[in-house]
Amino acid sequence: MDFVFILVGLSIAWLFMYKIKWLFGFGVSFWVVLIYTILLFGLSFLMIEVNCGNPKMLVFLRMPIISFIIFKVLNVLFKKIYKRNPENTAWVFEKKSIQDVIFSMLFWLLGVGLPFFLVML
């Protein structure tokens, strides 16, 4: 079960890799992802309170909200600078602009690595 908490904690990273368009803008998909991350955040506290599951693994349910906030901040900055959304460079084997590659690397470092480190503290 502990492995499932880690996989769910990486859900924003999964969206970034496969359905990045769901993370852009402020449409219906934005609200669905936001509500999902808030529910996971609250569920982690609730499950720790009622001693359901390993408390050291339940904190991974807090990662999606942190990753989502970091993604939105990076996306807003990218849009202000380059006047467009970044393109996904995860599954593309052709040359992309360096800005898109840097955006992807920053998200993986700050949006996945940093929350992973924070919840492990």
Coordinates of C-alpha atoms in Angstrom, one line a residue:
M1 CA 0.0 0.0 0.0
D2 CA 2.9 2.3 0.7
F3 CA 3.9 2.2 -3.0
V4 CA 0.5 3.4 -4.0
F5 CA 0.9 6.5 -1.9
I6 CA 4.1 7.3 -3.7
L7 CA 2.4 6.8 -7.1
V8 CA -0.5 9.0 -6.2
G9 CA 1.9 11.6 -4.8
L10 CA 3.5 11.7 -8.2
S11 CA 0.2 12.3 -10.0
I12 CA 1.0 15.8 -11.1
A13 CA 4.3 14.5 -12.6
W14 CA 2.2 11.9 -14.4
L15 CA -0.1 14.6 -15.8
F16 CA 3.0 16.6 -16.8
M17 CA 4.3 13.7 -18.8
Y18 CA 1.1 12.5 -20.4
K19 CA -1.6 15.2 -20.3
I20 CA 0.2 18.5 -19.8
K21 CA -2.7 20.4 -21.4
W22 CA -4.8 19.6 -18.3
L23 CA -2.4 21.7 -16.2
F24 CA -2.6 24.8 -18.5
G25 CA -5.1 27.6 -18.1
F26 CA -7.9 28.0 -15.6
G27 CA -10.6 26.0 -17.3
V28 CA -12.5 22.9 -16.1
S29 CA -9.4 20.7 -16.0
F30 CA -7.7 23.3 -13.7
W31 CA -10.5 23.1 -11.2
V32 CA -10.7 19.3 -11.3
V33 CA -6.9 19.0 -10.7
L34 CA -7.1 21.7 -7.9
I35 CA -9.9 20.0 -6.1
Y36 CA -8.2 16.6 -6.5
T37 CA -4.9 18.0 -5.0
I38 CA -6.8 19.7 -2.1
L39 CA -8.7 16.4 -1.4
L40 CA -5.5 14.4 -1.3
F41 CA -3.9 17.0 1.0
G42 CA -6.8 16.9 3.4
L43 CA -7.0 13.1 3.2
S44 CA -3.4 12.8 4.2
F45 CA -4.1 14.6 7.5
L46 CA -7.3 12.7 8.1
M47 CA -5.7 9.3 7.5
I48 CA -2.8 10.2 9.9
E49 CA -5.3 11.4 12.5
V50 CA -7.2 8.1 12.4
N51 CA -4.0 6.0 12.2
C52 CA -4.9 4.5 8.9
G53 CA -1.7 3.5 7.0
N54 CA 1.9 4.3 7.5
P55 CA 2.2 8.0 8.6
K56 CA 5.7 8.2 6.9
M57 CA 4.1 7.2 3.6
L58 CA 0.8 9.2 3.9
V59 CA 2.7 12.5 3.7
F60 CA 3.3 11.6 0.0
L61 CA -0.4 12.5 -0.5
R62 CA 0.6 16.2 0.1
M63 CA 3.0 16.2 -2.8
P64 CA 0.5 16.9 -5.6
I65 CA -0.7 20.3 -4.2
I66 CA 2.9 21.5 -3.9
S67 CA 3.8 20.2 -7.4
F68 CA 0.7 21.8 -8.8
I69 CA 1.4 25.2 -7.2
I70 CA 5.0 25.1 -8.5
F71 CA 3.8 24.2 -12.0
K72 CA 1.4 27.0 -12.1
V73 CA 4.0 29.5 -10.9
L74 CA 6.5 28.3 -13.5
N75 CA 3.8 28.3 -16.2
V76 CA 2.8 31.9 -15.4
L77 CA 6.4 33.1 -15.5
F78 CA 7.0 31.2 -18.8
K79 CA 3.9 32.8 -20.3
K80 CA 4.9 36.3 -19.2
I81 CA 8.3 35.9 -20.7
Y82 CA 7.6 33.9 -23.9
K83 CA 3.9 34.7 -24.5
R84 CA 3.0 31.0 -25.0
N85 CA 2.6 27.7 -23.1
P86 CA 5.6 25.5 -22.8
E87 CA 5.6 22.3 -24.9
N88 CA 6.1 18.9 -23.4
T89 CA 9.6 17.5 -24.0
A90 CA 9.2 14.2 -22.2
W91 CA 8.1 12.0 -25.1
V92 CA 9.3 14.0 -28.1
F93 CA 12.4 12.9 -29.9
E94 CA 12.8 15.9 -32.0
K95 CA 14.5 19.2 -31.3
K96 CA 12.5 21.6 -29.2
S97 CA 13.4 25.1 -28.1
I98 CA 15.8 25.4 -25.2
Q99 CA 13.1 27.3 -23.2
D100 CA 10.8 24.3 -23.3
V101 CA 13.6 22.0 -22.2
I102 CA 14.7 24.3 -19.4
F103 CA 11.0 24.6 -18.3
S104 CA 10.8 20.8 -18.1
M105 CA 14.0 20.4 -16.2
L106 CA 13.0 23.1 -13.7
F107 CA 9.6 21.4 -13.2
W108 CA 11.3 18.1 -12.5
L109 CA 13.7 19.6 -10.1
L110 CA 11.4 22.0 -8.3
G111 CA 8.0 20.5 -8.9
V112 CA 8.9 16.8 -8.3
G113 CA 12.2 16.8 -6.5
L114 CA 11.5 19.6 -4.0
P115 CA 8.1 18.2 -2.8
F116 CA 9.6 14.7 -2.6
F117 CA 12.4 16.2 -0.4
L118 CA 10.0 18.3 1.7
V119 CA 7.6 15.5 2.6
M120 CA 10.6 13.2 3.5
L121 CA 11.7 15.7 6.2

